[in-house]
Amino acid sequence: MPTTKHTLSSGRAALAAAVPPVALGPLDGRYQPVVAPLVDHLSEAALNRNRVHVEVEWVLHLTDRRALPGLSPLDGAQRAGLRALVTDFGPEAVAELAGIEAVTVHDVKAVEYYIGRRLPGLGLEHLVPLVHFACTSEDINNLAWALGIRDAVEDVWLPAARSLVGDVQELARAAAETPMLSRTHGQPATPTTLGKELAVLAHRLGRQLDRIGRTEYLGKINGATGTYAAHYAAAPDTDWTEVSRTFVEGLGLTWNPLTTQIESHDWQAELYADFARFNRVLHNLCTDVWSYISIGYFQQVPVEGATGSSTMPHKVNPIRFENAEANLELSNALLDVLGATLVTSRWQRDLTDSSSQRNIGVAFGHSLLAVSNVAKGLARLDVAEDALAADLDQNWEVLGEAVQTVMRAEALAGVPGMDNPYERLKELTRGRRVDGRRMQEFVAGLGLSPEAEARLSALTPAGYTGVAAQLLRYL
């Protein structure tokens, strides 16, 4: 069976346009334009479309494999007619399914009846019993969710996240050689470059994207308790495990051979842990950039006509990064709950996963909104090189590390008078500011070898960055 991702993608445009006139939550209201692409994958309507997709492909798979006596492959027109139920899925289908479910009080049964109603019009009324054949609801649901999650990640979230990481990398490379005073524990410390510090964050984010890109999306279709009991009762000569495996893999998913009534959702927990870790690193980027803005290392480019403060007209607030922090925290709250709860189901099945999974789109939506805001925030930043340089020039005491380390090396080389280098630099620098003149006077009085003294005398805080700029080759 060929992959059916194209069949799904052809039926999505109508769903994204279905916006509620009054929204309870911000993702469906204020921020709807940003998260709209997720509607085509993780909304209730998308879930139902994916259910129709799985049911239709199951009918085609069973007929193609002649899994039951009397079945034979359908002709091209019949196949196209069945798949059109997916590609033509839109608001009318959503409304009809809602009407059926109001009677059945069962969402998957409503999908079965919805398809069954259409088979006579395709000349396939004899296949009505084949719809949902030997399936429990979770045979359909787990596959529909896996398809929606996979496509939401691969088609929407990952491209946006990769673009953002590309923006961070670009900013890092542009500032690769821009010296910056480090702050460990909030205190002046060994200088670095702004680009190197941004590269650290880009590298961390990229590793998480690599993990997410390698996600296995698992699925199963094996009956009410995972034993194929009904399948073999109906057709004992069919190799049902092989039918199951080829069907799941034909959907572009990884087959899970051992389950209860539900697919165990472990892969989802793994994905959400990686997702949340990306969010947390991105949160770290937000707090760092916000802090750099607050001390003047970055200047924000004002947006024409925008208001920074309702009462203080001079302000340009870092709202993109603050908004992102809040949305990342909301996303992670949901992702953590999903990852913790979905891996547990009482005995062979309980229904907690059904309610939980309906919030996957919300978790993804808050993360996508944060990614969008960080990208917009980064695009409005200018590096304030004068402020960075001034900060370095006011903190010559950070060269104390370099001086005492050179003294240690000199002592090892046999240069006399290099005793207690750490203590001597501590007495000079701890808790006090040291300017360039005082530092150079101290160096001149140490009795260093001529080469070492010349090297330290020429050293400035801005020049004390090691190979920070060159480290970006690892980005």
Short mmCIF file of C-alpha atoms in Angstrom, two decimals:
data_model
loop_
_atom_site.label_atom_id
_atom_site.label_comp_id
_atom_site.label_asym_id
_atom_site.label_seq_id
_atom_site.Cartn_x
_atom_site.Cartn_y
_atom_site.Cartn_z
CA MET A 1 0.00 0.00 0.00
CA PRO A 2 1.53 3.37 -0.96
CA THR A 3 1.99 6.07 1.62
CA THR A 4 -1.18 8.12 2.05
CA LYS A 5 0.18 11.41 3.35
CA HIS A 6 -0.83 13.15 0.10
CA THR A 7 -4.40 11.95 0.59
CA LEU A 8 -4.47 13.68 3.97
CA SER A 9 -2.82 16.90 2.81
CA SER A 10 -5.36 17.35 0.04
CA GLY A 11 -8.23 17.66 2.52
CA ARG A 12 -6.90 20.26 4.93
CA ALA A 13 -7.62 23.74 3.63
CA ALA A 14 -11.26 23.77 4.68
CA LEU A 15 -10.48 22.92 8.29
CA ALA A 16 -8.08 25.82 8.88
CA ALA A 17 -10.78 28.29 7.86
CA ALA A 18 -13.25 27.07 10.50
CA VAL A 19 -12.62 29.69 13.23
CA PRO A 20 -15.16 29.99 16.06
CA PRO A 21 -16.77 33.45 16.16
CA VAL A 22 -16.18 33.72 19.93
CA ALA A 23 -13.21 31.95 21.46
CA LEU A 24 -12.83 30.82 25.06
CA GLY A 25 -9.05 30.53 24.87
CA PRO A 26 -6.39 32.81 23.37
CA LEU A 27 -5.13 30.22 20.87
CA ASP A 28 -8.52 30.21 19.14
CA GLY A 29 -8.94 33.97 19.55
CA ARG A 30 -6.16 36.53 19.90
CA TYR A 31 -3.40 34.25 18.60
CA GLN A 32 -5.40 32.20 16.11
CA PRO A 33 -3.52 33.40 13.00
CA VAL A 34 -0.21 32.12 14.42
CA VAL A 35 -1.43 28.65 15.40
CA ALA A 36 -3.94 28.14 12.57
CA PRO A 37 -1.71 25.62 10.73
CA LEU A 38 -2.08 23.22 13.66
CA VAL A 39 -5.86 23.15 13.17
CA ASP A 40 -5.35 21.01 10.09
CA HIS A 41 -3.65 18.33 12.17
CA LEU A 42 -4.72 18.40 15.82
CA SER A 43 -8.22 19.86 16.01
CA GLU A 44 -11.30 17.74 16.62
CA ALA A 45 -12.21 18.13 12.97
CA ALA A 46 -8.73 16.99 11.90
CA LEU A 47 -8.99 13.99 14.21
CA ASN A 48 -12.25 12.99 12.56
CA ARG A 49 -10.80 13.45 9.09
CA ASN A 50 -7.88 11.26 10.07
CA ARG A 51 -10.29 8.66 11.43
CA VAL A 52 -12.08 8.63 8.08
CA HIS A 53 -8.68 8.29 6.43
CA VAL A 54 -7.73 5.26 8.56
CA GLU A 55 -11.11 3.58 8.06
CA VAL A 56 -10.99 4.10 4.28
CA GLU A 57 -7.43 2.79 4.01
CA TRP A 58 -8.36 -0.24 6.15
CA VAL A 59 -11.14 -1.12 3.68
CA LEU A 60 -8.72 -0.74 0.77
CA HIS A 61 -6.03 -2.76 2.52
CA LEU A 62 -8.38 -5.64 3.31
CA THR A 63 -9.69 -5.77 -0.23
CA ASP A 64 -6.21 -5.49 -1.75
CA ARG A 65 -4.99 -8.42 0.33
CA ARG A 66 -8.22 -10.46 -0.06
CA ALA A 67 -8.13 -10.85 3.70
CA LEU A 68 -11.65 -12.29 3.79
CA PRO A 69 -13.44 -14.70 1.47
CA GLY A 70 -15.20 -12.89 -1.35
CA LEU A 71 -13.03 -9.77 -1.26
CA SER A 72 -11.11 -8.51 -4.27
CA PRO A 73 -9.25 -5.28 -5.04
CA LEU A 74 -11.40 -2.30 -5.99
CA ASP A 75 -11.11 -0.59 -9.34
CA GLY A 76 -9.59 2.84 -9.81
CA ALA A 77 -12.86 4.76 -9.70
CA GLN A 78 -13.97 3.02 -6.53
CA ARG A 79 -10.64 3.67 -4.84
CA ALA A 80 -10.75 7.32 -5.86
CA GLY A 81 -14.31 7.61 -4.60
CA LEU A 82 -13.38 6.24 -1.19
CA ARG A 83 -10.32 8.46 -0.84
CA ALA A 84 -12.39 11.47 -1.86
CA LEU A 85 -14.15 11.08 1.51
CA VAL A 86 -10.85 12.27 2.98
CA THR A 87 -9.77 14.85 0.41
CA ASP A 88 -13.26 16.42 0.34
CA PHE A 89 -13.64 16.42 4.11
CA GLY A 90 -14.75 19.89 5.20
CA PRO A 91 -17.30 21.84 7.27
CA GLU A 92 -20.30 19.90 5.91
CA ALA A 93 -18.68 16.62 6.90
CA VAL A 94 -17.87 18.01 10.33
CA ALA A 95 -21.48 19.05 10.83
CA GLU A 96 -22.87 15.72 9.63
CA LEU A 97 -20.55 13.78 11.92
CA ALA A 98 -21.63 15.94 14.83
CA GLY A 99 -25.24 15.10 14.06
CA ILE A 100 -24.54 11.37 13.93
CA GLU A 101 -22.53 11.49 17.15
CA ALA A 102 -25.39 13.28 18.90
CA VAL A 103 -27.33 10.04 18.39
CA THR A 104 -24.57 7.45 18.83
CA VAL A 105 -22.85 9.31 21.69
CA HIS A 106 -19.70 7.69 20.29
CA ASP A 107 -17.30 9.55 18.03
CA VAL A 108 -15.70 6.58 16.24
CA LYS A 109 -19.05 4.85 15.67
CA ALA A 110 -20.22 8.09 14.08
CA VAL A 111 -17.30 7.90 11.64
CA GLU A 112 -18.21 4.29 10.77
CA TYR A 113 -21.81 5.28 10.03
CA TYR A 114 -20.69 8.36 8.08
CA ILE A 115 -18.62 6.19 5.72
CA GLY A 116 -21.29 3.51 5.51
CA ARG A 117 -23.83 6.05 4.29
CA ARG A 118 -21.63 6.85 1.30
CA LEU A 119 -20.77 3.38 0.06
CA PRO A 120 -24.03 2.80 -1.87
CA GLY A 121 -23.38 5.96 -3.89
CA LEU A 122 -20.03 4.46 -4.89
CA GLY A 123 -21.55 1.14 -5.85
CA LEU A 124 -19.99 -0.45 -2.76
CA GLU A 125 -23.02 -1.16 -0.58
CA HIS A 126 -21.82 -4.77 -0.26
CA LEU A 127 -18.77 -3.47 1.64
CA VAL A 128 -20.69 -1.72 4.41
CA PRO A 129 -19.89 -4.64 6.80
CA LEU A 130 -16.20 -4.17 5.99
CA VAL A 131 -16.09 -0.66 7.45
CA HIS A 132 -14.48 -0.87 10.91
CA PHE A 133 -14.05 -4.62 10.43
CA ALA A 134 -12.70 -6.35 13.56
CA CYS A 135 -11.67 -2.97 14.96
CA THR A 136 -12.00 -1.49 18.38
CA SER A 137 -12.22 2.28 18.55
CA GLU A 138 -8.60 2.51 19.63
CA ASP A 139 -7.46 0.74 16.47
CA ILE A 140 -8.70 3.81 14.63
CA ASN A 141 -7.93 6.45 17.24
CA ASN A 142 -4.30 5.57 17.88
CA LEU A 143 -3.53 5.68 14.17
CA ALA A 144 -5.48 8.89 13.62
CA TRP A 145 -3.65 10.58 16.49
CA ALA A 146 -0.26 9.31 15.32
CA LEU A 147 -0.89 10.72 11.83
CA GLY A 148 -2.05 14.07 13.19
CA ILE A 149 0.83 14.41 15.63
CA ARG A 150 3.39 13.35 13.04
CA ASP A 151 2.13 15.82 10.46
CA ALA A 152 1.80 18.64 13.01
CA VAL A 153 5.42 18.11 14.06
CA GLU A 154 6.91 17.55 10.62
CA ASP A 155 4.84 19.99 8.57
CA VAL A 156 4.25 22.84 11.04
CA TRP A 157 6.23 22.89 14.27
CA LEU A 158 9.63 21.58 13.13
CA PRO A 159 9.92 23.97 10.15
CA ALA A 160 9.10 26.92 12.42
CA ALA A 161 11.52 25.76 15.11
CA ARG A 162 14.30 25.08 12.61
CA SER A 163 13.81 28.52 11.10
CA LEU A 164 14.11 30.06 14.56
CA VAL A 165 17.31 28.15 15.32
CA GLY A 166 18.63 29.37 11.97
CA ASP A 167 17.89 32.94 13.11
CA VAL A 168 19.82 32.39 16.34
CA GLN A 169 22.73 30.90 14.39
CA GLU A 170 22.76 33.86 12.01
CA LEU A 171 22.79 36.33 14.91
CA ALA A 172 25.54 34.31 16.60
CA ARG A 173 27.73 34.36 13.49
CA ALA A 174 27.21 38.09 13.02
CA ALA A 175 28.37 38.70 16.60
CA ALA A 176 31.03 35.98 16.65
CA GLU A 177 33.86 38.42 17.32
CA THR A 178 31.95 40.97 19.42
CA PRO A 179 33.62 40.89 22.86
CA MET A 180 31.29 40.71 25.85
CA LEU A 181 31.77 40.70 29.58
CA SER A 182 30.55 37.42 31.01
CA ARG A 183 28.56 37.31 34.22
CA THR A 184 28.78 34.18 36.31
CA HIS A 185 26.47 34.36 39.34
CA GLY A 186 25.58 37.81 38.00
CA GLN A 187 29.11 39.09 38.66
CA PRO A 188 31.74 40.24 36.12
CA ALA A 189 33.70 37.22 34.87
CA THR A 190 36.05 36.08 32.11
CA PRO A 191 35.02 37.78 28.85
CA THR A 192 33.52 35.87 25.95
CA THR A 193 31.89 36.97 22.72
CA LEU A 194 28.21 37.64 22.26
CA GLY A 195 28.20 35.30 19.26
CA LYS A 196 29.70 32.42 21.20
CA GLU A 197 27.06 32.73 23.93
CA LEU A 198 24.26 32.73 21.35
CA ALA A 199 25.90 29.79 19.61
CA VAL A 200 25.70 27.79 22.84
CA LEU A 201 21.94 28.27 22.87
CA ALA A 202 21.60 27.53 19.15
CA HIS A 203 23.60 24.33 19.58
CA ARG A 204 21.45 23.22 22.51
CA LEU A 205 18.24 23.92 20.60
CA GLY A 206 19.54 22.13 17.52
CA ARG A 207 20.29 18.95 19.48
CA GLN A 208 16.72 18.80 20.69
CA LEU A 209 15.39 19.33 17.17
CA ASP A 210 17.56 16.43 15.99
CA ARG A 211 15.98 14.21 18.65
CA ILE A 212 12.47 15.32 17.72
CA GLY A 213 13.26 14.73 14.04
CA ARG A 214 14.10 11.10 14.82
CA THR A 215 10.79 10.40 16.56
CA GLU A 216 9.15 7.04 15.90
CA TYR A 217 5.38 7.36 15.52
CA LEU A 218 3.93 4.01 16.58
CA GLY A 219 0.58 2.48 15.71
CA LYS A 220 -1.39 -0.72 16.12
CA ILE A 221 -4.52 -2.39 14.71
CA ASN A 222 -5.06 -5.66 16.58
CA GLY A 223 -8.50 -5.68 18.13
CA ALA A 224 -10.17 -5.24 21.48
CA THR A 225 -7.33 -6.56 23.65
CA GLY A 226 -4.51 -6.85 21.15
CA THR A 227 -4.99 -10.58 20.43
CA TYR A 228 -6.59 -10.55 16.94
CA ALA A 229 -9.28 -12.82 18.42
CA ALA A 230 -12.13 -11.47 16.29
CA HIS A 231 -9.96 -11.46 13.18
CA TYR A 232 -9.10 -15.14 13.46
CA ALA A 233 -12.67 -16.04 14.41
CA ALA A 234 -13.81 -14.55 11.10
CA ALA A 235 -10.93 -15.64 8.83
CA PRO A 236 -8.65 -18.19 10.49
CA ASP A 237 -6.51 -18.71 7.38
CA THR A 238 -5.41 -15.07 7.06
CA ASP A 239 -2.09 -13.97 8.54
CA TRP A 240 -3.57 -11.13 10.52
CA THR A 241 -0.38 -9.99 12.19
CA GLU A 242 1.11 -9.47 8.73
CA VAL A 243 -2.04 -7.66 7.59
CA SER A 244 -1.72 -5.42 10.63
CA ARG A 245 1.99 -4.74 10.17
CA THR A 246 1.74 -3.87 6.50
CA PHE A 247 -1.25 -1.63 7.11
CA VAL A 248 0.40 0.40 9.87
CA GLU A 249 3.66 0.71 7.96
CA GLY A 250 1.74 1.65 4.82
CA LEU A 251 0.40 4.65 6.72
CA GLY A 252 4.00 5.73 7.27
CA LEU A 253 4.03 4.70 10.95
CA THR A 254 6.02 2.18 12.99
CA TRP A 255 4.12 -1.00 13.86
CA ASN A 256 3.76 -1.86 17.54
CA PRO A 257 3.25 -5.65 17.77
CA LEU A 258 2.46 -5.89 21.50
CA THR A 259 -0.33 -3.81 23.02
CA THR A 260 -3.44 -4.01 25.17
CA GLN A 261 -6.58 -2.45 23.72
CA ILE A 262 -4.62 0.77 23.35
CA GLU A 263 -1.29 1.56 21.78
CA SER A 264 0.84 2.22 24.85
CA HIS A 265 1.66 5.88 24.06
CA ASP A 266 5.27 5.54 25.21
CA TRP A 267 6.44 7.15 21.99
CA GLN A 268 4.24 10.15 22.76
CA ALA A 269 5.78 10.53 26.21
CA GLU A 270 9.24 10.38 24.63
CA LEU A 271 8.30 13.03 22.07
CA TYR A 272 6.76 15.35 24.66
CA ALA A 273 9.86 15.08 26.87
CA ASP A 274 12.05 16.16 23.94
CA PHE A 275 9.53 18.85 23.01
CA ALA A 276 9.49 20.19 26.57
CA ARG A 277 13.28 20.18 26.73
CA PHE A 278 13.42 22.29 23.57
CA ASN A 279 10.91 24.64 25.18
CA ARG A 280 13.03 24.92 28.31
CA VAL A 281 16.19 25.75 26.37
CA LEU A 282 14.22 28.32 24.39
CA HIS A 283 12.96 29.73 27.70
CA ASN A 284 16.61 30.07 28.75
CA LEU A 285 17.32 31.99 25.54
CA CYS A 286 14.39 34.31 26.31
CA THR A 287 15.60 35.09 29.82
CA ASP A 288 19.17 35.65 28.65
CA VAL A 289 18.19 37.94 25.78
CA TRP A 290 15.74 39.80 28.05
CA SER A 291 18.58 40.34 30.52
CA TYR A 292 20.97 41.52 27.81
CA ILE A 293 18.32 44.00 26.67
CA SER A 294 17.90 45.23 30.26
CA ILE A 295 21.62 46.05 30.61
CA GLY A 296 21.82 47.64 27.18
CA TYR A 297 23.74 44.98 25.23
CA PHE A 298 20.87 44.80 22.75
CA GLN A 299 18.81 47.71 21.48
CA GLN A 300 15.27 47.02 20.30
CA VAL A 301 14.24 48.54 17.01
CA PRO A 302 10.92 50.33 17.56
CA VAL A 303 7.96 49.22 15.47
CA GLU A 304 6.41 52.17 13.63
CA GLY A 305 3.19 53.19 15.38
CA ALA A 306 3.55 50.69 18.23
CA THR A 307 3.18 51.63 21.90
CA GLY A 308 5.71 50.35 24.42
CA SER A 309 4.00 51.65 27.56
CA SER A 310 0.57 53.20 28.00
CA THR A 311 2.06 55.96 30.17
CA MET A 312 5.82 56.04 29.47
CA PRO A 313 6.30 56.85 25.78
CA HIS A 314 10.07 56.33 25.84
CA LYS A 315 9.83 52.60 26.52
CA VAL A 316 10.34 49.75 24.06
CA ASN A 317 9.43 46.72 26.12
CA PRO A 318 10.81 43.22 25.38
CA ILE A 319 7.27 41.86 25.13
CA ARG A 320 8.02 39.22 22.50
CA PHE A 321 10.36 37.42 24.86
CA GLU A 322 8.05 37.82 27.85
CA ASN A 323 5.11 36.49 25.84
CA ALA A 324 7.25 33.56 24.74
CA GLU A 325 8.26 32.74 28.32
CA ALA A 326 4.63 32.52 29.41
CA ASN A 327 3.60 30.38 26.47
CA LEU A 328 6.57 28.03 26.90
CA GLU A 329 5.60 27.53 30.54
CA LEU A 330 1.99 26.78 29.58
CA SER A 331 3.12 24.39 26.85
CA ASN A 332 5.42 22.53 29.22
CA ALA A 333 2.76 22.24 31.91
CA LEU A 334 0.59 20.36 29.42
CA LEU A 335 3.44 18.36 27.89
CA ASP A 336 4.59 17.21 31.32
CA VAL A 337 1.08 16.10 32.25
CA LEU A 338 0.61 14.32 28.93
CA GLY A 339 3.95 12.53 29.21
CA ALA A 340 3.21 11.42 32.76
CA THR A 341 -0.38 10.27 32.30
CA LEU A 342 -0.45 8.73 28.82
CA VAL A 343 1.96 5.91 29.73
CA THR A 344 -0.50 4.50 32.29
CA SER A 345 -3.78 2.73 31.53
CA ARG A 346 -5.62 0.50 33.99
CA TRP A 347 -5.36 -3.13 32.94
CA GLN A 348 -6.32 -3.48 29.28
CA ARG A 349 -7.91 -0.05 28.88
CA ASP A 350 -9.27 3.04 30.56
CA LEU A 351 -10.42 6.28 28.98
CA THR A 352 -8.07 8.81 30.57
CA ASP A 353 -5.96 9.03 27.42
CA SER A 354 -8.92 10.05 25.30
CA SER A 355 -9.52 13.24 27.27
CA SER A 356 -5.82 13.95 27.71
CA GLN A 357 -4.93 13.72 24.03
CA ARG A 358 -7.46 16.36 23.10
CA ASN A 359 -5.04 18.86 24.66
CA ILE A 360 -2.06 17.93 22.46
CA GLY A 361 -2.93 20.69 20.03
CA VAL A 362 -3.07 23.21 22.88
CA ALA A 363 0.40 22.15 24.09
CA PHE A 364 1.80 22.42 20.57
CA GLY A 365 -0.02 25.70 20.00
CA HIS A 366 1.55 27.47 22.98
CA SER A 367 4.99 26.28 21.88
CA LEU A 368 4.44 27.38 18.27
CA LEU A 369 3.25 30.78 19.48
CA ALA A 370 6.40 31.12 21.59
CA VAL A 371 8.62 30.17 18.64
CA SER A 372 6.88 32.82 16.53
CA ASN A 373 7.32 35.50 19.19
CA VAL A 374 11.01 34.76 19.75
CA ALA A 375 11.63 34.95 16.00
CA LYS A 376 9.88 38.32 15.84
CA GLY A 377 11.77 39.54 18.90
CA LEU A 378 15.16 38.55 17.51
CA ALA A 379 14.38 40.30 14.24
CA ARG A 380 14.01 43.63 16.11
CA LEU A 381 17.39 43.50 17.91
CA ASP A 382 20.52 45.51 17.21
CA VAL A 383 23.79 44.75 19.00
CA ALA A 384 24.89 47.76 21.07
CA GLU A 385 28.64 47.35 20.55
CA ASP A 386 29.48 50.61 22.35
CA ALA A 387 27.71 49.43 25.50
CA LEU A 388 29.49 46.07 25.36
CA ALA A 389 32.86 47.77 24.95
CA ALA A 390 32.23 50.23 27.79
CA ASP A 391 31.25 47.44 30.16
CA LEU A 392 34.46 45.58 29.40
CA ASP A 393 36.59 48.67 29.89
CA GLN A 394 35.12 49.19 33.36
CA ASN A 395 36.08 45.70 34.54
CA TRP A 396 39.82 45.19 34.15
CA GLU A 397 39.79 43.06 37.28
CA VAL A 398 38.57 40.13 35.16
CA LEU A 399 42.15 39.85 33.85
CA GLY A 400 43.12 38.59 37.27
CA GLU A 401 42.43 35.06 36.08
CA ALA A 402 44.83 35.49 33.16
CA VAL A 403 47.59 37.02 35.29
CA GLN A 404 47.55 34.37 38.00
CA THR A 405 47.41 31.57 35.43
CA VAL A 406 50.43 33.00 33.59
CA MET A 407 52.24 33.27 36.95
CA ARG A 408 51.57 29.57 37.58
CA ALA A 409 53.01 28.73 34.16
CA GLU A 410 56.03 30.94 34.87
CA ALA A 411 56.62 29.19 38.20
CA LEU A 412 56.55 25.82 36.47
CA ALA A 413 59.11 27.17 33.98
CA GLY A 414 61.44 28.11 36.84
CA VAL A 415 60.89 31.87 36.95
CA PRO A 416 61.49 33.03 40.55
CA GLY A 417 59.10 35.17 42.60
CA MET A 418 55.89 33.57 41.32
CA ASP A 419 54.70 32.35 44.74
CA ASN A 420 51.02 32.50 45.75
CA PRO A 421 49.69 33.88 42.45
CA TYR A 422 46.01 33.34 43.28
CA GLU A 423 46.31 35.02 46.66
CA ARG A 424 48.17 37.99 45.23
CA LEU A 425 45.54 38.56 42.54
CA LYS A 426 42.77 38.05 45.06
CA GLU A 427 44.25 40.83 47.21
CA LEU A 428 44.40 43.11 44.20
CA THR A 429 41.00 42.44 42.65
CA ARG A 430 38.45 40.84 44.95
CA GLY A 431 35.47 43.09 45.58
CA ARG A 432 37.04 46.12 43.93
CA ARG A 433 37.33 47.71 40.53
CA VAL A 434 40.77 47.77 38.88
CA ASP A 435 41.41 50.02 35.90
CA GLY A 436 43.84 49.39 33.05
CA ARG A 437 46.64 51.50 34.50
CA ARG A 438 46.55 49.73 37.88
CA MET A 439 46.50 46.28 36.27
CA GLN A 440 49.46 47.07 34.00
CA GLU A 441 51.43 48.49 36.94
CA PHE A 442 50.79 45.30 38.87
CA VAL A 443 51.93 43.15 35.93
CA ALA A 444 55.08 45.24 35.48
CA GLY A 445 56.06 44.65 39.12
CA LEU A 446 55.73 40.86 39.11
CA GLY A 447 59.12 39.99 37.64
CA LEU A 448 57.71 37.92 34.79
CA SER A 449 59.82 36.77 31.88
CA PRO A 450 59.97 39.46 29.13
CA GLU A 451 57.76 37.44 26.77
CA ALA A 452 55.08 36.81 29.42
CA GLU A 453 55.15 40.41 30.63
CA ALA A 454 54.75 41.73 27.08
CA ARG A 455 51.84 39.38 26.46
CA LEU A 456 50.01 40.38 29.63
CA SER A 457 50.77 44.08 29.23
CA ALA A 458 49.10 44.03 25.82
CA LEU A 459 46.04 42.16 27.11
CA THR A 460 42.75 44.00 27.56
CA PRO A 461 39.36 42.72 28.73
CA ALA A 462 38.09 42.98 25.13
CA GLY A 463 41.01 40.87 23.92
CA TYR A 464 40.67 38.23 26.62
CA THR A 465 38.19 35.98 24.80
CA GLY A 466 40.34 32.97 24.00
CA VAL A 467 39.07 31.14 20.94
CA ALA A 468 35.43 32.09 21.53
CA ALA A 469 34.93 33.29 17.94
CA GLN A 470 36.50 30.18 16.44
CA LEU A 471 34.21 27.91 18.46
CA LEU A 472 31.37 28.81 16.13
CA ARG A 473 32.78 26.36 13.63
CA TYR A 474 31.09 23.70 15.75
CA LEU A 475 27.70 25.30 15.27
#
